[in-house]
């Protein structure tokens, strides 16, 4: 009945997704999510693109947190801002302008 | 073993201003008066035993022989034949109830009128008052976040004065930067074990009272998922110790919290193939007895229904 320990995830952070892009809105029930704390924009993009979220295939997304682009893991963002895992992070997603070549180096 | 620190942590963690806490208690007590009365009258029916489980007395017929009467019976040449015991007196029940309030910062929000923290404190006042009116037994309050603290010991005086209540509310500021539910359960089980021993030691009836121990956890329900598996053995241990744990999820549906219900909360994990899999957070929630409260008015009925079910299961 118990889940095997191997399945136990690492620390998680609660995020709320928002966007201003009219064609990429999530239904209200999908905006709140717990994600692995070590996640970066690539992982977040994969989640948003997945079938149970936007089902958009492979659009590269960028994420704005408090007005700046997320360029570290969420965990690093919390640490460098003196925030704890109790904090819910609001992530505004936009279509990435970074060319796909750069994407491959992530 | 868990360490419950009282003195040190009180020095480290700032308390809420006393007069502010007093005003909060007074406001909440007035606001929840009717609900509290409703809860206490529902609980009275549930917590007071109606079935006689203890055998006693001297009768001509009955369920079991009263050993003390056998020798006089023989000595009287079988004339004193009231040698049987019957189920006559409902066994007296004693309760020890711990209200465990989540003091972590996920409980607070920018809008202080609609947050899990505020709902938890209102619930705390309502339940504490209902139990005090019932005179059901000892009531204690624990706070938890990164660690566990005692805001009101089981042996402290009941919540009959606003002052007692205010001193408890002073401890809750929702600034702890973690939610260690494993530590809370460990501390709860340990507290109850100690309280049970004290009760057995102190009761003049030689342990004739039937002791029931109940923990009510008031929290937003946000626990690191990696802790879910670690909580299960502790929940089993609590059950073996006959400690009932009820998790009351504070899911404030007022104002700005709309659309942020824990019922909707999802969880994303990456499979070995790197593909994200999304689950409902509550699907792996390990507490067998939990209820979700969106409005304070939901709590009396929901809690009474859950306890009624549980007592029926235990007594069957
Ligand atoms: Mg928390």
Short mmCIF file of N, CA and C in Angstrom, two decimals, chain A residues 1-3 5 7-16 28-30 32-36 39 43-44 46-47 50 52-53 84-87, chain B residues 104-106 176-179 222 224-226 229-230 232-233 236 259-262 264-270 273-276 278 281 284:
data_model
loop_
_atom_site.label_atom_id
_atom_site.label_comp_id
_atom_site.label_asym_id
_atom_site.label_seq_id
_atom_site.Cartn_x
_atom_site.Cartn_y
_atom_site.Cartn_z
N UNK A 1 0.84 -1.20 0.00
CA UNK A 1 0.00 0.00 0.00
C UNK A 1 0.87 1.25 0.00
N UNK A 2 1.97 1.21 0.78
CA UNK A 2 2.86 2.37 0.81
C UNK A 2 3.62 2.48 -0.51
N UNK A 3 3.88 3.72 -0.89
CA UNK A 3 4.68 3.91 -2.09
C UNK A 3 6.12 3.55 -1.76
N UNK A 5 10.05 3.85 -1.46
CA UNK A 5 10.81 5.06 -1.19
C UNK A 5 11.45 5.62 -2.47
N UNK A 7 10.22 6.09 -5.19
CA UNK A 7 9.30 6.99 -5.85
C UNK A 7 9.20 8.35 -5.16
N UNK A 8 9.68 8.40 -3.92
CA UNK A 8 9.52 9.63 -3.16
C UNK A 8 10.29 10.76 -3.84
N UNK A 9 9.61 11.86 -4.12
CA UNK A 9 10.27 12.96 -4.81
C UNK A 9 11.14 13.76 -3.84
N UNK A 10 11.93 14.64 -4.39
CA UNK A 10 12.71 15.56 -3.56
C UNK A 10 11.81 16.69 -3.10
N UNK A 11 12.42 17.76 -2.58
CA UNK A 11 11.60 18.90 -2.13
C UNK A 11 10.79 19.50 -3.28
N UNK A 12 9.64 20.04 -2.91
CA UNK A 12 8.76 20.64 -3.92
C UNK A 12 8.47 22.09 -3.59
N UNK A 13 8.15 22.84 -4.63
CA UNK A 13 7.76 24.24 -4.48
C UNK A 13 6.39 24.41 -5.12
N UNK A 14 5.58 25.25 -4.49
CA UNK A 14 4.26 25.51 -5.04
C UNK A 14 4.34 26.71 -5.99
N UNK A 15 3.84 26.54 -7.21
CA UNK A 15 3.85 27.64 -8.17
C UNK A 15 2.43 27.93 -8.64
N UNK A 16 2.22 29.16 -9.07
CA UNK A 16 0.97 29.54 -9.71
C UNK A 16 1.32 30.10 -11.07
N UNK A 28 -8.59 27.54 -14.69
CA UNK A 28 -8.27 27.91 -13.32
C UNK A 28 -7.77 26.71 -12.49
N UNK A 29 -8.37 25.54 -12.72
CA UNK A 29 -8.04 24.36 -11.91
C UNK A 29 -6.64 23.82 -12.19
N UNK A 30 -5.97 24.33 -13.23
CA UNK A 30 -4.62 23.81 -13.55
C UNK A 30 -3.52 24.82 -13.26
N UNK A 32 -2.41 25.98 -10.35
CA UNK A 32 -1.64 25.76 -9.14
C UNK A 32 -0.97 24.41 -9.20
N UNK A 33 0.32 24.37 -8.94
CA UNK A 33 1.05 23.12 -9.13
C UNK A 33 2.22 23.03 -8.16
N UNK A 34 2.47 21.80 -7.69
CA UNK A 34 3.70 21.54 -6.94
C UNK A 34 4.71 20.98 -7.93
N UNK A 35 5.90 21.56 -7.96
CA UNK A 35 6.93 21.10 -8.90
C UNK A 35 8.22 20.83 -8.14
N UNK A 36 9.10 19.98 -8.70
CA UNK A 36 10.39 19.73 -8.03
C UNK A 36 11.14 21.05 -7.83
N UNK A 39 13.78 22.43 -10.36
CA UNK A 39 13.34 22.62 -11.74
C UNK A 39 13.82 23.97 -12.29
N UNK A 43 12.41 22.42 -17.68
CA UNK A 43 11.45 21.49 -17.05
C UNK A 43 10.06 22.10 -16.94
N UNK A 44 10.02 23.38 -16.61
CA UNK A 44 8.74 24.07 -16.51
C UNK A 44 8.04 24.12 -17.87
N UNK A 46 8.40 21.93 -20.27
CA UNK A 46 7.91 20.57 -20.55
C UNK A 46 6.58 20.33 -19.84
N UNK A 47 6.49 20.79 -18.58
CA UNK A 47 5.24 20.62 -17.84
C UNK A 47 4.10 21.35 -18.53
N UNK A 50 2.88 19.69 -21.61
CA UNK A 50 2.39 18.31 -21.51
C UNK A 50 0.89 18.21 -21.75
N UNK A 52 -1.55 16.98 -20.09
CA UNK A 52 -2.53 17.33 -19.05
C UNK A 52 -2.54 18.83 -18.72
N UNK A 53 -1.61 19.58 -19.34
CA UNK A 53 -1.63 21.03 -19.13
C UNK A 53 -2.11 21.72 -20.41
N UNK A 84 11.51 30.92 1.86
CA UNK A 84 11.49 29.50 2.23
C UNK A 84 10.59 28.72 1.27
N UNK A 85 10.58 27.40 1.42
CA UNK A 85 9.74 26.53 0.59
C UNK A 85 8.25 26.72 0.90
N UNK A 86 7.93 27.50 1.92
CA UNK A 86 6.54 27.79 2.24
C UNK A 86 5.95 28.80 1.25
N UNK A 87 6.84 29.48 0.53
CA UNK A 87 6.40 30.54 -0.38
C UNK A 87 5.85 29.96 -1.67
N UNK B 104 3.07 27.58 10.22
CA UNK B 104 4.03 27.85 9.14
C UNK B 104 3.55 29.01 8.27
N UNK B 105 4.48 29.58 7.51
CA UNK B 105 4.12 30.81 6.80
C UNK B 105 3.23 30.57 5.58
N UNK B 106 3.08 29.31 5.15
CA UNK B 106 2.12 29.06 4.06
C UNK B 106 0.69 29.33 4.54
N UNK B 176 6.80 30.56 10.65
CA UNK B 176 7.80 29.49 10.60
C UNK B 176 8.01 29.07 9.14
N UNK B 177 9.28 28.87 8.78
CA UNK B 177 9.56 28.65 7.36
C UNK B 177 9.66 27.18 6.97
N UNK B 178 8.88 26.34 7.63
CA UNK B 178 8.79 24.94 7.25
C UNK B 178 7.53 24.34 7.85
N UNK B 179 7.11 23.19 7.33
CA UNK B 179 5.93 22.50 7.87
C UNK B 179 6.32 21.06 8.12
N UNK B 222 -0.67 21.54 3.33
CA UNK B 222 0.50 21.52 2.45
C UNK B 222 1.70 20.94 3.19
N UNK B 224 5.27 18.59 2.42
CA UNK B 224 6.13 18.11 1.34
C UNK B 224 5.74 16.67 1.01
N UNK B 225 5.51 16.38 -0.26
CA UNK B 225 5.06 15.03 -0.66
C UNK B 225 6.04 13.95 -0.24
N UNK B 226 7.32 14.29 -0.15
CA UNK B 226 8.29 13.29 0.25
C UNK B 226 8.06 12.83 1.69
N UNK B 229 5.21 9.38 2.75
CA UNK B 229 5.58 8.01 3.07
C UNK B 229 6.10 7.89 4.50
N UNK B 230 6.74 8.94 5.00
CA UNK B 230 7.27 8.89 6.37
C UNK B 230 6.17 9.05 7.41
N UNK B 232 3.13 7.62 7.18
CA UNK B 232 2.29 6.42 7.30
C UNK B 232 2.63 5.56 8.51
N UNK B 233 3.94 5.22 8.75
CA UNK B 233 4.22 4.42 9.94
C UNK B 233 3.82 5.13 11.24
N UNK B 236 0.17 4.72 11.74
CA UNK B 236 -0.11 3.37 12.24
C UNK B 236 0.19 3.29 13.73
N UNK B 259 -10.22 29.83 -6.22
CA UNK B 259 -9.45 29.21 -7.29
C UNK B 259 -8.10 28.68 -6.83
N UNK B 260 -7.81 28.79 -5.54
CA UNK B 260 -6.54 28.28 -5.03
C UNK B 260 -6.75 27.13 -4.06
N UNK B 261 -7.86 26.44 -4.23
CA UNK B 261 -8.21 25.38 -3.29
C UNK B 261 -7.21 24.23 -3.38
N UNK B 262 -6.94 23.65 -2.23
CA UNK B 262 -6.04 22.49 -2.17
C UNK B 262 -6.68 21.31 -2.91
N UNK B 264 -7.89 21.48 -5.78
CA UNK B 264 -7.48 21.61 -7.19
C UNK B 264 -5.98 21.44 -7.36
N UNK B 265 -5.27 21.46 -6.25
CA UNK B 265 -3.80 21.46 -6.34
C UNK B 265 -3.27 20.19 -7.01
N UNK B 266 -2.38 20.38 -7.98
CA UNK B 266 -1.78 19.25 -8.69
C UNK B 266 -0.31 19.19 -8.35
N UNK B 267 0.26 18.08 -8.74
CA UNK B 267 1.66 17.84 -8.44
C UNK B 267 2.31 17.27 -9.69
N UNK B 268 3.46 17.82 -10.10
CA UNK B 268 4.13 17.31 -11.29
C UNK B 268 5.41 16.58 -10.89
N UNK B 269 5.56 15.36 -11.38
CA UNK B 269 6.81 14.62 -11.18
C UNK B 269 7.31 14.18 -12.54
N UNK B 270 8.62 14.04 -12.64
CA UNK B 270 9.18 13.56 -13.90
C UNK B 270 9.46 12.08 -13.80
N UNK B 273 11.64 8.50 -17.87
CA UNK B 273 11.79 8.91 -19.27
C UNK B 273 11.80 10.43 -19.45
N UNK B 274 11.74 11.15 -18.34
CA UNK B 274 11.76 12.61 -18.41
C UNK B 274 10.41 13.23 -18.77
N UNK B 275 9.39 12.40 -18.86
CA UNK B 275 8.06 12.93 -19.19
C UNK B 275 7.32 13.31 -17.92
N UNK B 276 6.81 14.55 -17.86
CA UNK B 276 6.11 14.94 -16.63
C UNK B 276 4.78 14.22 -16.47
N UNK B 278 1.30 14.23 -14.06
CA UNK B 278 0.61 15.13 -13.14
C UNK B 278 -0.48 14.40 -12.35
N UNK B 281 -2.74 16.40 -5.85
CA UNK B 281 -1.95 16.37 -4.61
C UNK B 281 -2.60 15.52 -3.53
N UNK B 284 -2.24 11.41 -2.73
CA UNK B 284 -1.24 10.69 -1.92
C UNK B 284 -1.26 11.17 -0.46
#
